[in-house]
Tab-separated table of C-alpha atoms and ligand atoms in Angstrom:
chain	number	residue	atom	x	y	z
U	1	UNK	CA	19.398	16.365	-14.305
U	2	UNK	CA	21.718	19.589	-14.477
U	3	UNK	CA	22.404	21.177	-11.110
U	4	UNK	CA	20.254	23.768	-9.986
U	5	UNK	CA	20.222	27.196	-8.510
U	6	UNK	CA	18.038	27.180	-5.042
U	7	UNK	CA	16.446	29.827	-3.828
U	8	UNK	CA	18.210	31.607	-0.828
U	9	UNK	CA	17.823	34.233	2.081
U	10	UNK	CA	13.976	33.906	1.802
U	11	UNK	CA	12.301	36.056	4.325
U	12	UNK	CA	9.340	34.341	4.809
U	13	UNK	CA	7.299	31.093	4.244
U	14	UNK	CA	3.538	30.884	4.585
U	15	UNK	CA	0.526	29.123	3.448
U	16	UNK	CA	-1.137	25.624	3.370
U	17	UNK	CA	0.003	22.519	2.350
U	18	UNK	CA	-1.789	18.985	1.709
U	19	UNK	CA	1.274	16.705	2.392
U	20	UNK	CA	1.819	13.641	-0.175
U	21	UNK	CA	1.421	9.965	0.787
U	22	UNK	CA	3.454	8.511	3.568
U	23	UNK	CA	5.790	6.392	1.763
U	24	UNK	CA	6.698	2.870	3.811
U	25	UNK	CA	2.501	2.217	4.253
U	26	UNK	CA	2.259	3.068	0.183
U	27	UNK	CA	5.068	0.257	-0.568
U	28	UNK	CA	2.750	-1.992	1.850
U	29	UNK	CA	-0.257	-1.096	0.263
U	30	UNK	CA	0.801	-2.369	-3.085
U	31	UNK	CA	2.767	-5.186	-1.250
U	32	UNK	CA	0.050	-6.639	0.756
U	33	UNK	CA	-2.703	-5.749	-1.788
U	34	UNK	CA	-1.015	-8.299	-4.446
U	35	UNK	CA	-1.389	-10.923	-2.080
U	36	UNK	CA	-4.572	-10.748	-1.161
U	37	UNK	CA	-7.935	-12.197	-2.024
U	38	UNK	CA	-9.881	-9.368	-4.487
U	39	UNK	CA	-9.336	-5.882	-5.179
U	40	UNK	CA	-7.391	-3.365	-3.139
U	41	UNK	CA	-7.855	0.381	-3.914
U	42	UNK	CA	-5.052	2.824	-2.020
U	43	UNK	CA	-6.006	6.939	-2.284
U	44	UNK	CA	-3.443	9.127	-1.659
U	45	UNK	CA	-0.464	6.641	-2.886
U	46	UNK	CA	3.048	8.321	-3.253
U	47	UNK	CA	3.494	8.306	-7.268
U	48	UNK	CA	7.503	8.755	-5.894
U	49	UNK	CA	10.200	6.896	-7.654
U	50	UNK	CA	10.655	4.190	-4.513
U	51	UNK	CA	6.883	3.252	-4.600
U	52	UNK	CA	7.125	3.171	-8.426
U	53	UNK	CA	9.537	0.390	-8.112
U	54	UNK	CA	7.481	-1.737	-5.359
U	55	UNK	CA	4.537	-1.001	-8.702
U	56	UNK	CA	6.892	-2.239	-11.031
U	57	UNK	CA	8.231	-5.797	-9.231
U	58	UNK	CA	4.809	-6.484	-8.540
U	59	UNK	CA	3.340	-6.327	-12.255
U	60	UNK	CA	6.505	-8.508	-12.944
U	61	UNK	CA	5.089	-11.058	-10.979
U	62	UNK	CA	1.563	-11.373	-12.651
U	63	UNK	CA	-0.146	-8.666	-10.674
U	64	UNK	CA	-2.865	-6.086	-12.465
U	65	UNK	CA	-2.169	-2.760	-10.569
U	66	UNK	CA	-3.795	0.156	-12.706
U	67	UNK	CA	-2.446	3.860	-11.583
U	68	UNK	CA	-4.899	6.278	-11.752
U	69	UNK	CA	-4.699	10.419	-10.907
U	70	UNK	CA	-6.329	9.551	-7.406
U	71	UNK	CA	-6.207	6.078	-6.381
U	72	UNK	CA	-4.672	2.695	-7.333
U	73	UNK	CA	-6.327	-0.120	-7.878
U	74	UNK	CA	-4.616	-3.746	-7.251
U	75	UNK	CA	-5.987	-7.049	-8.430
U	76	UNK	CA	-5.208	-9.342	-5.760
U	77	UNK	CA	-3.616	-12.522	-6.327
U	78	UNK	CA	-4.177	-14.379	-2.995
U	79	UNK	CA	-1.406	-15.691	-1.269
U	80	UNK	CA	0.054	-18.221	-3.697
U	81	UNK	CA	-1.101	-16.760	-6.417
U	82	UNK	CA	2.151	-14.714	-7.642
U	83	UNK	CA	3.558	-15.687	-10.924
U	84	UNK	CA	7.244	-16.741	-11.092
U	85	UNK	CA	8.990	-13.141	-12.918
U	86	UNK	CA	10.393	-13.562	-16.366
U	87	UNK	CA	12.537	-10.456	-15.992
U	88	UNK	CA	15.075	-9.458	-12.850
U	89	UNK	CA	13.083	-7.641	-10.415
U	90	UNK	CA	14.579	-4.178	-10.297
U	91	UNK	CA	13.675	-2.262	-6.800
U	92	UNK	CA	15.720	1.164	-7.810
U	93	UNK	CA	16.693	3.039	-4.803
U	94	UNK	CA	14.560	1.310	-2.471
U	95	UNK	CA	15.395	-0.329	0.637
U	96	UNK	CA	11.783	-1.358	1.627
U	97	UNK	CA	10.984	-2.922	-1.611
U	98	UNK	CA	14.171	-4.844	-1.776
U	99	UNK	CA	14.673	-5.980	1.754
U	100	UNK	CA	9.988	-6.875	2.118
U	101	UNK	CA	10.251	-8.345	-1.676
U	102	UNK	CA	12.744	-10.825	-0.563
U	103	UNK	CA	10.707	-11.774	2.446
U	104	UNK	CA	7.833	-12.319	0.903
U	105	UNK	CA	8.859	-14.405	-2.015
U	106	UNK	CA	11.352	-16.479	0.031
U	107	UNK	CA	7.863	-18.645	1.286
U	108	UNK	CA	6.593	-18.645	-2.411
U	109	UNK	CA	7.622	-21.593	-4.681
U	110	UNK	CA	8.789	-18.999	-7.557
U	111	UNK	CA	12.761	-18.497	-9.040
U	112	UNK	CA	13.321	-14.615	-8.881
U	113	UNK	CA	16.230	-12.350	-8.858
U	114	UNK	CA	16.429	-8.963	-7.375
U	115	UNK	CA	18.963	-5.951	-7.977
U	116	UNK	CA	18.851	-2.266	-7.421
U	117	UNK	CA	20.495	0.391	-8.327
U	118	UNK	CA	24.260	1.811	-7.124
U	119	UNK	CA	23.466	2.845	-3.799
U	120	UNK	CA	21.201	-0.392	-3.021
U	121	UNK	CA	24.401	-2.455	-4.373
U	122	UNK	CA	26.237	-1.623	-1.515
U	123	UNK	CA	23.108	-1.306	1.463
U	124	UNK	CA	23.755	-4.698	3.986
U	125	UNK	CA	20.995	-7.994	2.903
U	126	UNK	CA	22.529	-10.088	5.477
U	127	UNK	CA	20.036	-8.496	8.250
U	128	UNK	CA	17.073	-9.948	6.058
U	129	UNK	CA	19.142	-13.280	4.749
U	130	UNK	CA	20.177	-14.396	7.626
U	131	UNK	CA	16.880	-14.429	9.454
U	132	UNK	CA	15.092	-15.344	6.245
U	133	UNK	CA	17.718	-18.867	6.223
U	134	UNK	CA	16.863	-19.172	9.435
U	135	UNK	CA	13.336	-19.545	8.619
U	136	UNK	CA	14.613	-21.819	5.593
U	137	UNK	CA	15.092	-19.401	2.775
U	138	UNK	CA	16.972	-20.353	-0.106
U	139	UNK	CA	18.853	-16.912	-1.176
U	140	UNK	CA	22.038	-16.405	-2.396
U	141	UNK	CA	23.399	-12.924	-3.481
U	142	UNK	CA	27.089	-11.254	-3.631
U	143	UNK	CA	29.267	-12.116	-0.475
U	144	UNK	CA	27.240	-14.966	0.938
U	145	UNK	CA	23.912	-13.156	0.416
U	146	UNK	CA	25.140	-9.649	1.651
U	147	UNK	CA	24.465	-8.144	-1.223
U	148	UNK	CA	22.061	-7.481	-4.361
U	149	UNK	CA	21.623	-9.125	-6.957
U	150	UNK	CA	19.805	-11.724	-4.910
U	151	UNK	CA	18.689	-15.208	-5.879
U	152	UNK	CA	15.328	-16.378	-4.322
U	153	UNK	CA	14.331	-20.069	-4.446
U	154	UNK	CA	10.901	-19.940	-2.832
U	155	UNK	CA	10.098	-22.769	-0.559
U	156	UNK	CA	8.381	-24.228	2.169
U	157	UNK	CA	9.349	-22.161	5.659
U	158	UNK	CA	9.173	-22.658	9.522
U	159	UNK	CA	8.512	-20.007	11.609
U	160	UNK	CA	11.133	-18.544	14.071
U	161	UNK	CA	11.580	-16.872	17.267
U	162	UNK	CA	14.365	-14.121	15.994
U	163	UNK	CA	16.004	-11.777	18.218
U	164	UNK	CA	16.794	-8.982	15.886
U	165	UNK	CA	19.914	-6.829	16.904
U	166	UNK	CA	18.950	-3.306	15.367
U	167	UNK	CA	15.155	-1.792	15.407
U	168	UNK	CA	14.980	-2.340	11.961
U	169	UNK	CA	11.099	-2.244	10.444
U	170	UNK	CA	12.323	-3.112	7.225
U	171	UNK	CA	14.365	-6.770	9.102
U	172	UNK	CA	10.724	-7.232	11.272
U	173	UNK	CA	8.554	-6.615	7.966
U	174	UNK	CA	10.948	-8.898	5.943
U	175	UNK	CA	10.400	-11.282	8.382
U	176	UNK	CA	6.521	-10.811	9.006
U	177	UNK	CA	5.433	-11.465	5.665
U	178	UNK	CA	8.036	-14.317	5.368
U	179	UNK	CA	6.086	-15.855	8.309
U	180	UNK	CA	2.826	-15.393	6.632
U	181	UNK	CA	3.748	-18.444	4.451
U	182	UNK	CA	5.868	-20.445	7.040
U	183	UNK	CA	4.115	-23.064	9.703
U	184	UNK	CA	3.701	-22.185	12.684
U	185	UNK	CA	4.267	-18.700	14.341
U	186	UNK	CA	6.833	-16.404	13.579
U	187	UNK	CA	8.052	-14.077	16.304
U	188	UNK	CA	10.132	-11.089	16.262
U	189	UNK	CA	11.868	-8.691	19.069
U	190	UNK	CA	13.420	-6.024	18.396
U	191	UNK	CA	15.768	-3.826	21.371
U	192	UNK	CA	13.294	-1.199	20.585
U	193	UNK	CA	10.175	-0.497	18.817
U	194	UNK	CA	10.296	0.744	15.166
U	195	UNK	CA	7.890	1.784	12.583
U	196	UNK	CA	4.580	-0.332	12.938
U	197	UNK	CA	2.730	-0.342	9.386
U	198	UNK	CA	3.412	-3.419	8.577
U	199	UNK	CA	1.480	-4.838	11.740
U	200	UNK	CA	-1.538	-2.283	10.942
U	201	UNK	CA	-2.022	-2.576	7.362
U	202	UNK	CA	-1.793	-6.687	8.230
U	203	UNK	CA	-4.888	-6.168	10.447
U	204	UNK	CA	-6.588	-3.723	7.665
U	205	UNK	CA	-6.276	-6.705	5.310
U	206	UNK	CA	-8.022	-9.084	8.234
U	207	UNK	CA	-4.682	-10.585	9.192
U	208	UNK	CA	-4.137	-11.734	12.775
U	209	UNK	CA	-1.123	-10.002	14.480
U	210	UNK	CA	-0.128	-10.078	17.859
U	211	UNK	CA	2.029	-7.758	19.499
U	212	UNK	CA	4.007	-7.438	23.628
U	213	UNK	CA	6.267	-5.162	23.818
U	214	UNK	CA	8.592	-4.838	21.418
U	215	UNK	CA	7.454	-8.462	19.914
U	216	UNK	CA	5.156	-8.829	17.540
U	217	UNK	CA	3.880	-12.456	16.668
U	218	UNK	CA	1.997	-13.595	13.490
U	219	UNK	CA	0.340	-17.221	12.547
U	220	UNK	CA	1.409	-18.159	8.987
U	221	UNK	CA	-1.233	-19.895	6.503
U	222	UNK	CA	-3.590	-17.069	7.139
U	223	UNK	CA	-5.175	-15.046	4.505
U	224	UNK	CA	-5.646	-11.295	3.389
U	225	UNK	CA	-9.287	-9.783	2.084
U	226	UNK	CA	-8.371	-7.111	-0.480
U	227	UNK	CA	-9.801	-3.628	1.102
U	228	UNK	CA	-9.885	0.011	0.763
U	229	UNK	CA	-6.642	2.505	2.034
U	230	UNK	CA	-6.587	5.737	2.517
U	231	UNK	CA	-2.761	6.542	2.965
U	232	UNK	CA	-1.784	9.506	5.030
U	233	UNK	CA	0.736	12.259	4.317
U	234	UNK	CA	4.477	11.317	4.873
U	235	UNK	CA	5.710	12.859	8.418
U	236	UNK	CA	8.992	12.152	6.540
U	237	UNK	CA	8.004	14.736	4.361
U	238	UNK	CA	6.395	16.819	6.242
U	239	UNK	CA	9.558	17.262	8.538
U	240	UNK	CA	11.368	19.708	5.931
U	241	UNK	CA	8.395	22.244	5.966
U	242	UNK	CA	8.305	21.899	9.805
U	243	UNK	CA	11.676	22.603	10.086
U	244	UNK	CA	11.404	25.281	7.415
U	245	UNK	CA	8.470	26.863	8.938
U	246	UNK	CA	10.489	27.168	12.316
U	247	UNK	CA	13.634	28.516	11.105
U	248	UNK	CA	12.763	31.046	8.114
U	249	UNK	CA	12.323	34.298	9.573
U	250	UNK	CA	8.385	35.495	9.583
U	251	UNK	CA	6.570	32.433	8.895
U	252	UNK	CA	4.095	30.213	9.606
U	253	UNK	CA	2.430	27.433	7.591
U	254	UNK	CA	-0.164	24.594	8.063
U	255	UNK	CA	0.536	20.765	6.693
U	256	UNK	CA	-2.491	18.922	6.371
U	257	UNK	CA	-3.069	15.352	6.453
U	258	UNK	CA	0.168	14.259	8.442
U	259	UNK	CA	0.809	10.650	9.552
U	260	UNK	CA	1.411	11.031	13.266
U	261	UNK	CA	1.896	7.254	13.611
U	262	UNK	CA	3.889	6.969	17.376
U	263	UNK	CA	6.397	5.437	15.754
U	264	UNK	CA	7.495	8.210	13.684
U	265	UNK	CA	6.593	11.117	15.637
U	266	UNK	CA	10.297	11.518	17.110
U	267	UNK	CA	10.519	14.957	14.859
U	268	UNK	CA	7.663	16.489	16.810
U	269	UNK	CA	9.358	15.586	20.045
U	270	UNK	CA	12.062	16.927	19.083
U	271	UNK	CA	10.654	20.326	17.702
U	272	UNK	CA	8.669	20.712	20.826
U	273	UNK	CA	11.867	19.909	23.203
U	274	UNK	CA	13.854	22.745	21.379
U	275	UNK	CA	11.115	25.180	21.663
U	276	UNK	CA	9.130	25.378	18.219
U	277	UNK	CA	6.126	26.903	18.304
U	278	UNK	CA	3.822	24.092	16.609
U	279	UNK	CA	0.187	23.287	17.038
U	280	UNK	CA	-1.584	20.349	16.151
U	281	UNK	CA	-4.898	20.000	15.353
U	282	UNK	CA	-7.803	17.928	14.189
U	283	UNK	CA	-6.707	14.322	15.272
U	284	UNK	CA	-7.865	11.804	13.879
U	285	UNK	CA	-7.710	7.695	12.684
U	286	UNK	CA	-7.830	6.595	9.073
U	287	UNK	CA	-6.927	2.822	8.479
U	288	UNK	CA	-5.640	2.208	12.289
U	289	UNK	CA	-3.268	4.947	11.236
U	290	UNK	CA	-3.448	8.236	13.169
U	291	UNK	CA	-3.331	11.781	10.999
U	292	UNK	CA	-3.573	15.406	12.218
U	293	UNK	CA	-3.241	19.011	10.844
U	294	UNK	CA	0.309	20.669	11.939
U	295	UNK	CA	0.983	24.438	11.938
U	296	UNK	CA	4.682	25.666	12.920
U	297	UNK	CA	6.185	29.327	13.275
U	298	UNK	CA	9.399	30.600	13.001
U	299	UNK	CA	11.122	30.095	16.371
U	300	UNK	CA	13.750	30.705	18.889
U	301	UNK	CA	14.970	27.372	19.340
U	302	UNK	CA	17.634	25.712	22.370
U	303	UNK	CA	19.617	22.689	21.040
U	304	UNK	CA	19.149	19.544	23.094
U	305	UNK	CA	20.806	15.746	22.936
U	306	UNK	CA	19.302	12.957	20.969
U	307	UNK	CA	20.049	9.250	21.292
U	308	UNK	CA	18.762	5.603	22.585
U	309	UNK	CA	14.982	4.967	21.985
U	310	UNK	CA	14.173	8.119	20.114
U	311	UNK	CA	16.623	7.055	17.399
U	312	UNK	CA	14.224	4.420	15.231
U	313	UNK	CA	11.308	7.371	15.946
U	314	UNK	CA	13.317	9.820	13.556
U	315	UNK	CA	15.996	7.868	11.880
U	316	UNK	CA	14.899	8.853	8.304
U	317	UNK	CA	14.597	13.154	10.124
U	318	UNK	CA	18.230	13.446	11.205
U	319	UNK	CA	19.383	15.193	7.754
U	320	UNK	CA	16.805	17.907	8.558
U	321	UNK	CA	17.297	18.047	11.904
U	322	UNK	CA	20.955	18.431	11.579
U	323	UNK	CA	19.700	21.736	9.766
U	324	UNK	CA	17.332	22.505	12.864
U	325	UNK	CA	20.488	22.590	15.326
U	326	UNK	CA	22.737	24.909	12.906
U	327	UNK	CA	19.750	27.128	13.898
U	328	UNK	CA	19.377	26.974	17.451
U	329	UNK	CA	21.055	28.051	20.544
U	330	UNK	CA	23.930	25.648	22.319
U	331	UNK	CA	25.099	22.350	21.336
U	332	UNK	CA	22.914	19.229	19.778
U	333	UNK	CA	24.352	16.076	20.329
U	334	UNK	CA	23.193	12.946	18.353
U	335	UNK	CA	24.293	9.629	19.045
U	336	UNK	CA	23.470	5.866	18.745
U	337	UNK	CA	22.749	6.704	15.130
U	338	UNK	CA	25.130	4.399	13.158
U	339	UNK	CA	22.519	3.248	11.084
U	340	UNK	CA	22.783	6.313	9.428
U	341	UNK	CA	25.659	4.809	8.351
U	342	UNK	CA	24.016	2.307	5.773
U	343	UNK	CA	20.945	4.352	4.312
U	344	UNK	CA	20.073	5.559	0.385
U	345	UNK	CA	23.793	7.064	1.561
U	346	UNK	CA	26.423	6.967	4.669
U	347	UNK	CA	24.194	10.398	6.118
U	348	UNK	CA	26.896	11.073	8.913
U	349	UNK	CA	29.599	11.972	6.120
U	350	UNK	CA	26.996	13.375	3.859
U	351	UNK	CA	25.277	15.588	5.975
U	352	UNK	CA	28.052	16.382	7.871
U	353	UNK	CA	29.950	16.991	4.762
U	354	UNK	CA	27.367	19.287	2.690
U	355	UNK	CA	26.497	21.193	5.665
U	356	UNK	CA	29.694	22.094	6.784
U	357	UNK	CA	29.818	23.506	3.000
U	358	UNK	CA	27.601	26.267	3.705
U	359	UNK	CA	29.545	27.477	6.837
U	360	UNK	CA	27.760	24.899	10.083
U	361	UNK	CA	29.555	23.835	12.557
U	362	UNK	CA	29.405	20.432	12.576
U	363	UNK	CA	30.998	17.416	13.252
U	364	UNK	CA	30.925	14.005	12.708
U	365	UNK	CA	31.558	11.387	15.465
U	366	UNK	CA	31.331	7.120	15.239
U	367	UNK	CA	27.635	7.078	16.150
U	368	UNK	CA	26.157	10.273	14.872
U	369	UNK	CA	27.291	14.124	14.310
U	370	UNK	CA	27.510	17.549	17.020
U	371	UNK	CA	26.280	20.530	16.384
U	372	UNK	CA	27.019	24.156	16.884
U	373	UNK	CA	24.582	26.159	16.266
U	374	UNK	CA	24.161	29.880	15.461
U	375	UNK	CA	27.499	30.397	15.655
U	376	UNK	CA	26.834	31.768	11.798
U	377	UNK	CA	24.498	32.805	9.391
U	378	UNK	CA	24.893	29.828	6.397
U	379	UNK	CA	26.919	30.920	3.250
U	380	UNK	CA	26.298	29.407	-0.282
U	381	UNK	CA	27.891	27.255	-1.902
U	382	UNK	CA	27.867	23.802	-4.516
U	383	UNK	CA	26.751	21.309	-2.538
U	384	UNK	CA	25.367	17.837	-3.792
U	385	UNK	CA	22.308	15.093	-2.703
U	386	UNK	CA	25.124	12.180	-3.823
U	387	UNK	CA	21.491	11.042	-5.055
U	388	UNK	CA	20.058	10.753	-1.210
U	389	UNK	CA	16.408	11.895	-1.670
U	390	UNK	CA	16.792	13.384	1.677
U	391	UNK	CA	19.854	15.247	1.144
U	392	UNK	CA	18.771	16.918	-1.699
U	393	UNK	CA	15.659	18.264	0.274
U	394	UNK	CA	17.154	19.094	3.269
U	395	UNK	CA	19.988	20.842	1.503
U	396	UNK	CA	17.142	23.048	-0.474
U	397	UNK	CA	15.902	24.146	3.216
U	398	UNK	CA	18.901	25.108	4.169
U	399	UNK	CA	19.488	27.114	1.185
U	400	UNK	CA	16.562	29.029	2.325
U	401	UNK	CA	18.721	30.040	5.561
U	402	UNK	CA	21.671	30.955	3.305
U	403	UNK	CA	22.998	34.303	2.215
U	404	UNK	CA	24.751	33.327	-0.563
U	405	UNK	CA	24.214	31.548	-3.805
U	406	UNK	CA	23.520	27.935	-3.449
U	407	UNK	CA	23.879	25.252	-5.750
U	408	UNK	CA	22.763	21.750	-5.952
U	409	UNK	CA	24.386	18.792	-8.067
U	410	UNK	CA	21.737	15.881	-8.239
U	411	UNK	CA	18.359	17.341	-7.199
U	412	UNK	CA	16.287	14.762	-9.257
U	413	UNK	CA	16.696	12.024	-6.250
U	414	UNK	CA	14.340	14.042	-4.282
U	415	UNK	CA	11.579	12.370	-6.796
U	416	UNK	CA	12.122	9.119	-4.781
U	417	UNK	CA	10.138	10.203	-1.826
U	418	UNK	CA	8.703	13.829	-2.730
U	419	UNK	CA	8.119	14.448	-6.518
U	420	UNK	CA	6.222	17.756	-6.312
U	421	UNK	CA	8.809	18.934	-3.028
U	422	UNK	CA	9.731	22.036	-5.071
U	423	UNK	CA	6.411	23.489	-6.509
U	424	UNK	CA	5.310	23.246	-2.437
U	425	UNK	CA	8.726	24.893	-1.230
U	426	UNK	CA	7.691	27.543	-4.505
U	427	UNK	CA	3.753	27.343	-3.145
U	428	UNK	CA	5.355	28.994	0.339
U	429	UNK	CA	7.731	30.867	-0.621
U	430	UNK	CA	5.291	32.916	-2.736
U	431	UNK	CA	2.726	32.586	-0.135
U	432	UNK	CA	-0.451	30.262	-0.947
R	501	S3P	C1	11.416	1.896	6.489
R	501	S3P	C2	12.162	1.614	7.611
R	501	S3P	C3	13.358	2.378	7.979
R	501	S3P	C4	13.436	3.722	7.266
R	501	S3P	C5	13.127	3.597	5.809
R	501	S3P	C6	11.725	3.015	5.598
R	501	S3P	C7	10.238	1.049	6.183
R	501	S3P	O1	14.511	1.639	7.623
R	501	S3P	O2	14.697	4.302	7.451
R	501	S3P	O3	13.190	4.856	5.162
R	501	S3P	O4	9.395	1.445	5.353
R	501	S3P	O5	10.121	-0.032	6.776
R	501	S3P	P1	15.165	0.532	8.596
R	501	S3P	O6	14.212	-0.593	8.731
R	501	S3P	O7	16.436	0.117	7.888
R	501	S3P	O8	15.440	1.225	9.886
């Protein structure tokens, strides 16, 4: 796509939004629904490019999964029942699909290969393969199974007791649904607790997981019952509106349907710490998943330090908060954050890179980035997603904070995780 001018210096945001499907529990939905016994139907699926590909692998491997405007509808396959792929299983831009894909087949008796695009080309395998061999996967791939393309022979596994070194949900779900096909019980710890979907939806499907701590412990042989999901809006997504809603002058808007999983709700502590005036309302559980109703309002926000435990809570939020702190009063420091370093791109050069285009103060440091912040109004500029989904988006909030002209090279990765992001920023801007 050509670059595009964003809109700049608006002076206020306001309305209601319904916020699209949360993206890591629509990649299990699809993931766990092939594998079980009879149909799965999933309302509110993210139609984004990411999920598309986790569609796409599995109807390469024999599954029926029919898309339509509300709902899709997966013909389960039971556990074994996955057909060996005649083509190369291509998982795009996607981490989840490529590092869960490879976990799940590597207990299947099934030849597959599995590349992605560019950026997923160079994004580190060996936290999956080397737990996966472990287990005894047979995978080879690029630098002793570092890299995509991958090679899966499926075989028989044993379940392990892994110590992971990061708090990785991808390496635990990876693992997880390797150890559904393995003997015996498969445990994982992480050093702290990340993103818990994969044990939820397990449970929705009937499986048997259990979980101390930061361990969570599953029995392989066992088997899924196909059911109904109703997947709640991304808090991902949701985080560029909140922090839109808190720093555009005059406004306040309402997100509806918002994932407020513990797990991911780091962006809310956050918010609250620094001062943001946001209310949340009408709490409630859908799928063992809890949802609620946010409403923010521009505010006069403090920055604050972010590190250790929070980190895995709003690892995918740090573009956009980044933004948050060129807004705010003092200093925000974020560290233990080098996993930033290996996302859709490396995020501390990136965002400390495009940001510092339109005028922040910001620096970069070996674990995360410091912030200034209202030292300036933004400026414009050309700035550029380097096809990071979250980039782009975070970049087109920012430009709303600008007083110059803003441009942005590669806006059409923000399909990956938010297709319709712009016709919502337009919905606000114009005032629904
Ligand atoms: C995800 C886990 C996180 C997150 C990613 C989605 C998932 O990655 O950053 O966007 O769906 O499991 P890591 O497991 O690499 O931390």
């Amino acid at each position: 796509m050509k670059n595009i001018q964003l809109r700049t210096n608006i002076d206020r945001l306001s309305g209601v939004i319904s916020i699209p499907g949360d993206k890591s529990i629509s990649h299990r939905a699809v993931m766990l629904g092939a594998v079980a016994n009879g149909r799965t139907v999933v309302e509110n699926f993210l139609p984004g490019d990411d999920c598309l590909s986790t569609i796409s692998c599995f109807k390469k491997l024999g599954v029926s999964i029919i898309q339509k405007e509300e709902f899709v509808e997966i013909e389960g396959r039971g556990i074994d029942g996955l057909q060996e792929p005649v083509e190369i299983l291509d998982t795009g831009n996607s981490g989840t699909t490529t590092r869960l894909l490879v976990g799940l087949l590597s207990g299947i008796p099934l030849h597959s290969c599995v590349i992605g695009d560019e950026s997923i080309a160079k994004r580190p395998m060996k936290r999956v393969t080397v737990p996966l061999r472990q287990m005894g996967a047979k995978i080879d791939g690029r630098e002793n199974g570092n890299f995509t393309p991958l090679a899966i022979r499926g075989g028989s596994l044993t379940g392990i007791d892994y110590q992971s070194p990061i708090a990785s949900a991808q390496v635990k779900s990876s693992i997880l649904l390797a150890g559904l096909h393995a003997t015996g019980t498969t445990v994982v710890t992480e050093p702290h607790k990340s993103r818990d979907h994969t044990e939820r939806m397990l449970r929705a499907f009937g499986c048997e997981v259990e979980e101390d701590g930061f361990t969570v412990k599953i029995r392989g042989g066992q088997t899924l019952k196909g059911t109904h999901i109703q997947v709640p809006g991304d808090i991902s997504s949701a985080a560029f509106f909140l922090v839109a809603g808190a720093i555009v002058p005059n406004s306040k808007i309402t997100l509806k349907n918002v994932g407020m999983n513990p797990t991911r709700t780091g962006i809310i502590d956050i918010l609250l710490k620094m001062g943001a005036k946001l209310d949340i309302e009408n709490e409630r559980f859908v799928n063992n998943e809890p949802l609620a109703d946010l409403t923010i309002q521009t505010s006069e926000l403090t920055g604050v330090q972010i590190d250790g435990k929070l980190i895995p809570r709003l690892i995918d939020e740090i573009p956009i908060i980044a933004l948050l702190a060129t807004q705010a009063k003092g200093k925000t420091v974020i560290k233990d954050a080098s996993e930033l370093k290996v996302k859709e791109t490396n995020r501390i050069e990136t965002v400390v890179g495009e940001l510092s285009k339109l005028g922040a103060v910001i620096e970069s440091t070996d674990d995360g980035m410091i912030i200034t912040g209202q030292q300036n109004k933004l400026t414009g500029g050309h700035v550029n997603s380097h096809g990071d989904h979250r980039i782009g988006m975070m970049l087109a909030v920012a430009a709303c904070v600008a007083s110059g002209e803003v441009t942005l090279e590669s806006p059409e990765s923000i399909s990956v995780s938010y297709p319709n992001f712009f016709s919502h920023l337009n919905l606000l801007i114009e005032g629904n």
